[in-house]
Coordinates of C-alpha atoms in Angstrom, one line a residue:
M144 CA 77.7 126.8 101.4
P145 CA 76.3 123.5 100.2
T146 CA 72.8 123.8 98.7
K147 CA 69.9 122.6 101.0
L148 CA 67.9 120.9 99.9
G149 CA 64.4 119.6 101.9
L150 CA 64.8 122.0 103.9
S151 CA 62.0 122.9 106.1
A152 CA 59.9 126.1 105.2
A153 CA 59.6 126.3 108.8
A154 CA 63.4 126.4 109.1
L155 CA 62.8 129.6 106.8
L156 CA 60.6 130.8 108.6
V157 CA 62.5 130.6 112.1
A158 CA 65.6 132.9 109.6
S159 CA 63.3 134.9 108.6
F160 CA 61.6 135.8 112.5
T161 CA 64.9 136.5 113.8
G162 CA 66.1 138.1 111.0
Q163 CA 68.9 135.6 110.6
A164 CA 71.5 137.4 107.8
F165 CA 72.8 135.5 104.7
A166 CA 75.2 136.6 102.0
E167 CA 73.4 136.1 99.2
E168 CA 70.5 133.2 99.6
V169 CA 67.6 132.1 97.7
N170 CA 64.3 130.4 99.1
V171 CA 62.6 128.2 96.9
Y172 CA 59.0 126.3 96.7
S173 CA 58.9 123.8 94.3
N174 CA 56.4 121.7 93.0
R175 CA 59.3 120.0 91.6
Q176 CA 61.3 116.8 93.5
D177 CA 64.2 117.9 94.5
F178 CA 66.3 115.2 92.4
L179 CA 65.1 116.9 89.8
V180 CA 66.3 119.9 90.0
K181 CA 69.9 119.5 92.4
P182 CA 72.3 118.8 89.8
I183 CA 71.1 122.7 88.4
I184 CA 70.7 124.2 91.9
D185 CA 74.7 122.6 92.6
T186 CA 75.7 124.4 89.4
F187 CA 74.3 127.7 89.9
T188 CA 75.9 128.1 93.7
K189 CA 79.1 126.3 92.4
E190 CA 79.1 129.5 90.0
T191 CA 78.2 132.4 91.5
G192 CA 77.7 131.1 95.4
I193 CA 74.7 131.7 95.8
D194 CA 72.8 129.4 98.3
V195 CA 69.9 127.9 97.4
N196 CA 66.6 126.7 100.0
V197 CA 64.6 124.6 98.1
V198 CA 61.0 123.0 99.7
F199 CA 59.0 120.9 97.9
L200 CA 55.2 121.2 97.9
K201 CA 53.9 118.9 95.6
D202 CA 50.2 121.1 96.3
G203 CA 48.7 123.4 97.6
L204 CA 51.3 125.9 96.4
G205 CA 49.3 129.2 95.8
E206 CA 46.9 128.4 99.7
R207 CA 50.5 128.2 101.5
L208 CA 51.8 131.9 100.0
E209 CA 48.6 132.8 100.8
R210 CA 48.9 131.9 104.5
E211 CA 52.6 132.7 105.1
G212 CA 51.5 136.4 103.1
R213 CA 54.3 139.0 104.3
L214 CA 56.3 136.9 106.1
S215 CA 56.2 134.3 103.5
P216 CA 60.2 133.2 102.9
A217 CA 59.8 131.9 99.2
D218 CA 61.9 134.8 97.1
L219 CA 61.0 132.2 93.7
L220 CA 58.5 129.2 92.9
L221 CA 59.5 126.7 90.7
T222 CA 56.0 124.8 89.3
V223 CA 54.7 122.5 86.7
D224 CA 51.4 122.7 84.2
V225 CA 50.3 126.6 83.0
S226 CA 47.5 126.0 85.7
R227 CA 49.3 125.5 88.9
L228 CA 51.4 128.3 87.4
M229 CA 48.6 130.8 87.2
D230 CA 46.7 130.3 89.8
V231 CA 49.6 132.0 91.9
V232 CA 50.0 134.3 88.9
D233 CA 45.7 135.5 89.1
K234 CA 46.0 135.1 93.1
D235 CA 49.0 138.0 93.0
L236 CA 51.4 135.7 94.4
T237 CA 53.8 136.9 92.1
Q238 CA 55.9 139.7 91.0
A239 CA 57.2 141.0 87.3
V240 CA 60.3 140.7 86.6
E241 CA 62.2 143.4 83.7
S242 CA 64.8 141.3 82.3
E243 CA 66.8 141.2 78.9
I244 CA 68.4 138.5 79.7
L245 CA 65.2 136.4 80.0
E246 CA 63.1 138.1 77.9
E247 CA 65.9 137.3 74.7
S248 CA 66.5 134.1 75.8
I249 CA 62.8 132.6 76.2
P250 CA 59.9 132.6 73.5
A251 CA 56.9 135.3 73.7
Q252 CA 54.5 132.0 74.3
Y253 CA 56.7 130.8 77.0
R254 CA 56.9 133.4 79.3
D255 CA 53.8 136.1 80.7
A256 CA 53.9 139.4 78.2
D257 CA 54.0 141.8 82.2
G258 CA 57.3 139.6 83.3
K259 CA 55.3 137.7 85.9
W260 CA 56.4 133.6 84.7
F261 CA 59.3 132.2 82.5
A262 CA 59.4 129.1 81.4
V263 CA 61.7 126.3 82.4
T264 CA 60.9 123.6 79.9
T265 CA 58.4 121.8 78.2
R266 CA 56.6 118.5 77.7
A267 CA 54.3 117.1 75.0
R268 CA 51.2 115.1 75.6
A269 CA 52.0 112.0 74.1
I270 CA 50.0 109.3 73.0
Y271 CA 51.6 105.9 73.3
T272 CA 51.2 103.5 71.5
S273 CA 51.3 99.1 71.4
K274 CA 54.7 98.2 69.0
D275 CA 53.1 94.3 68.7
R276 CA 49.6 95.7 68.3
I277 CA 49.2 99.0 67.3
G278 CA 52.5 99.9 65.9
K279 CA 54.0 103.7 65.4
R280 CA 51.0 105.7 64.3
E281 CA 52.8 109.1 63.1
D282 CA 48.8 110.6 62.1
I283 CA 47.4 110.2 65.2
T284 CA 45.3 112.8 66.4
Y285 CA 43.8 113.9 69.9
E286 CA 40.1 113.5 68.8
E287 CA 40.1 110.2 66.8
L288 CA 40.2 108.8 70.7
A289 CA 36.9 109.0 71.1
D290 CA 36.1 107.7 67.7
P291 CA 33.7 104.3 68.5
K292 CA 36.5 102.3 66.3
Y293 CA 38.8 102.9 69.3
K294 CA 36.3 101.3 72.4
G295 CA 37.9 99.5 75.1
K296 CA 41.5 100.3 74.0
V297 CA 42.9 103.8 75.7
C298 CA 44.0 104.3 79.3
T299 CA 44.2 107.6 81.3
R300 CA 44.7 109.2 84.3
S301 CA 42.2 111.1 85.7
G302 CA 40.4 113.5 83.9
K303 CA 40.9 116.4 86.9
H304 CA 44.6 115.8 86.8
P305 CA 46.3 119.2 85.7
Y306 CA 47.8 117.3 83.0
N307 CA 44.3 115.9 81.3
V308 CA 42.6 119.3 82.4
A309 CA 45.7 121.2 80.0
L310 CA 45.1 119.5 77.4
T311 CA 40.6 119.3 77.5
A312 CA 41.0 123.2 78.1
S313 CA 43.2 123.2 74.5
M314 CA 40.6 121.2 73.2
I315 CA 38.1 124.0 74.1
D316 CA 40.5 127.0 73.1
E317 CA 40.1 124.4 69.7
H318 CA 36.9 123.7 69.1
G319 CA 35.2 125.2 71.9
V320 CA 33.3 123.6 75.0
D321 CA 29.8 121.5 73.2
Y322 CA 33.0 119.8 71.1
T323 CA 34.7 119.1 73.5
K324 CA 32.4 117.8 76.0
T325 CA 31.3 115.2 73.2
W326 CA 34.9 114.8 73.5
L327 CA 35.2 113.7 76.4
Q328 CA 32.2 111.5 76.4
G329 CA 34.0 109.5 73.4
L330 CA 36.9 109.1 75.2
K331 CA 35.4 107.8 78.2
A332 CA 33.4 105.3 76.1
N333 CA 36.1 104.2 74.4
L334 CA 38.2 103.5 77.6
A335 CA 39.3 100.1 78.7
Q336 CA 39.6 101.0 82.4
K337 CA 38.3 103.7 84.9
P338 CA 40.9 106.7 84.7
Q339 CA 43.6 105.4 87.6
G340 CA 47.0 105.5 88.2
G341 CA 49.8 108.1 86.5
D342 CA 51.1 108.2 83.1
R343 CA 54.2 105.6 84.0
D344 CA 51.0 103.4 84.9
Q345 CA 49.4 104.3 80.9
I346 CA 52.8 102.8 79.9
K347 CA 52.3 99.7 82.2
A348 CA 48.8 99.1 81.0
I349 CA 50.1 98.4 77.5
K350 CA 52.5 96.3 78.3
D351 CA 50.3 94.4 79.9
G352 CA 47.8 94.2 77.8
V353 CA 45.2 96.3 78.7
C354 CA 45.2 98.5 76.5
D355 CA 46.7 99.8 72.9
Y356 CA 46.7 103.6 73.6
A357 CA 47.6 106.3 76.2
L358 CA 47.9 109.6 77.1
G359 CA 50.9 110.6 78.8
N360 CA 53.6 113.3 79.1
S361 CA 56.8 113.1 77.1
Y362 CA 59.1 112.9 80.1
Y363 CA 58.0 110.1 81.5
Y364 CA 58.9 107.6 78.8
G365 CA 62.4 108.9 79.0
V366 CA 62.4 108.3 82.5
M367 CA 61.7 104.7 82.1
L368 CA 64.6 104.1 79.5
S369 CA 66.6 105.0 81.2
D370 CA 65.8 103.2 84.5
E371 CA 67.0 99.6 83.9
E372 CA 63.9 98.6 86.0
Q373 CA 61.2 100.0 83.8
R374 CA 62.9 100.2 80.4
E375 CA 61.0 96.5 79.7
T376 CA 57.9 97.8 80.0
A377 CA 58.5 101.2 78.6
E378 CA 60.5 99.6 75.0
A379 CA 56.8 98.0 74.7
V380 CA 55.7 101.5 73.6
Y381 CA 55.7 103.8 71.1
I382 CA 55.5 107.4 71.7
N383 CA 54.0 109.5 69.2
F384 CA 53.1 113.4 68.9
P385 CA 49.5 113.5 68.0
N386 CA 47.8 116.4 65.8
Q387 CA 50.7 116.6 62.7
A388 CA 48.9 117.5 60.4
D389 CA 47.2 120.4 61.8
R390 CA 47.8 122.4 64.8
G391 CA 50.3 120.7 66.2
T392 CA 51.0 118.2 69.6
H393 CA 50.0 119.9 72.9
V394 CA 53.1 120.9 75.5
N395 CA 53.4 122.1 79.0
I396 CA 55.4 123.7 80.6
S397 CA 57.4 123.6 84.0
A398 CA 58.3 128.1 84.9
V399 CA 59.2 130.0 87.5
A400 CA 58.0 133.1 88.9
L401 CA 59.1 135.6 91.6
A402 CA 57.8 135.3 94.8
K403 CA 55.1 138.8 95.8
H404 CA 57.2 139.2 98.7
A405 CA 60.6 138.2 98.0
K406 CA 62.8 138.9 100.1
N407 CA 66.3 137.9 97.9
K408 CA 65.0 139.8 94.7
D409 CA 68.7 140.3 93.3
A410 CA 70.1 136.5 93.6
A411 CA 66.7 135.1 92.9
I412 CA 66.1 136.8 89.5
K413 CA 70.3 135.6 89.1
L414 CA 68.2 132.0 89.3
M415 CA 66.4 132.9 86.9
E416 CA 68.8 133.8 84.3
F417 CA 70.6 131.6 85.3
L418 CA 68.1 129.3 84.1
A419 CA 67.7 130.4 80.9
S420 CA 71.2 130.3 79.9
D421 CA 72.5 127.7 77.4
E422 CA 74.5 125.2 80.0
A423 CA 71.7 125.6 82.3
Q424 CA 68.4 124.9 80.0
H425 CA 70.4 121.8 79.1
L426 CA 71.7 120.1 82.0
Y427 CA 67.5 120.8 82.8
A428 CA 65.9 119.3 80.1
S429 CA 68.7 116.4 80.7
A430 CA 67.6 115.7 84.1
N431 CA 64.0 115.8 83.4
H432 CA 64.0 114.3 79.9
E433 CA 62.4 117.2 78.7
Y434 CA 63.0 120.0 76.2
P435 CA 64.9 123.1 76.5
V436 CA 62.5 126.4 75.9
K437 CA 65.7 128.2 74.3
E438 CA 66.0 128.0 70.8
G439 CA 69.0 126.3 69.8
V440 CA 69.4 124.2 72.9
E441 CA 69.7 120.6 71.8
P442 CA 66.9 118.0 74.3
S443 CA 69.3 115.5 75.4
A444 CA 70.2 112.6 72.7
L445 CA 67.6 110.2 74.6
V446 CA 65.0 112.7 73.9
K447 CA 66.3 113.8 70.1
G448 CA 66.0 110.4 69.3
W449 CA 62.7 110.3 68.8
G450 CA 62.2 112.9 66.0
D451 CA 61.3 116.2 65.7
F452 CA 57.5 117.3 65.9
A453 CA 55.4 120.6 65.8
A454 CA 54.3 121.9 69.1
D455 CA 50.9 123.6 69.4
K456 CA 52.1 127.4 69.0
R457 CA 48.6 128.8 70.7
P458 CA 50.3 131.3 73.6
L459 CA 49.6 129.1 77.1
V460 CA 47.6 131.2 79.0
D461 CA 44.6 130.8 76.3
V462 CA 44.6 127.5 77.3
A463 CA 45.5 127.8 81.4
K464 CA 41.5 130.3 81.2
H465 CA 39.7 127.1 80.2
A466 CA 41.6 125.1 82.7
K467 CA 37.6 126.0 85.2
T468 CA 36.2 124.8 82.6
A469 CA 37.7 121.4 81.9
V470 CA 37.0 120.8 85.1
Q471 CA 33.7 120.8 85.2
L472 CA 32.9 119.5 81.9
V473 CA 35.1 116.4 83.2
D474 CA 33.0 116.0 86.3
E475 CA 29.7 116.9 83.9
V476 CA 30.9 113.7 82.2
K477 CA 31.7 111.7 85.4
F478 CA 34.8 110.8 83.4
D479 CA 36.6 109.5 86.2
L480 CA 33.7 107.4 88.1

């Protein structure tokens, strides 16, 4: 049976209400767009015969699950960003999974100790620099972007975007609240323009001469380099992995969790275990230009060409617990205004 990517939640609910029987299937609520997960889902269905229905949700995953309650058709949650993940975990919308395959495949720092979520890939919060005006900066740190010598040279998206919230939360975990507030004030003072756009727009801003430094996730660089129409823009910058001399580069995750009211639990766990396999890790990371979490699985040739880097090893749950404080600090310093 073909994968039904993009099937509406309403259709899934109808199936649930009418008691329609499916041989084996998994219903996935995903923060990831269809085209990013389709190759992996298609391979899973081809190898197992288990049908997978994916509903893409840009935002509001937790709210939707709460609203649907026990009638929710969702079996598996596929999310990006540890703060979004912890939102559904803290709302008790997931359930624990016991699986030797998952525990042996995914390092402890990238999974919940109680089995309520498992990372699939990681992405680095990089600092891009202008090739022409700055060059490669292997010694760069997040902290120094707040130094007055960078005044008018830095670009970034909204400080309230989950990717920047997670970075700020990691700064709080590393340095404390007072230091991080001062850092945000310094970073705001150095911005070349108000926070705006997405990560790819920051790379374009460097290409256009608006700024010389920009924060952005590593996989956007890979997406642009792989797109003929965006390659020239991407080739105007270097990707740099900050804080290599101390704690390492901040990384975030994409992850899976079993929904609390999953009705196809066995099939959902099979999909979770498939996502942790060598084959799926390589497929998933290659399709999205991210890093596999499973040791021994190589990233794509493009990503590997950026070189090795040391990632921040702190447990991501320690970062996520500072997310609300991070947002408060962004408001206090009026970062986006």
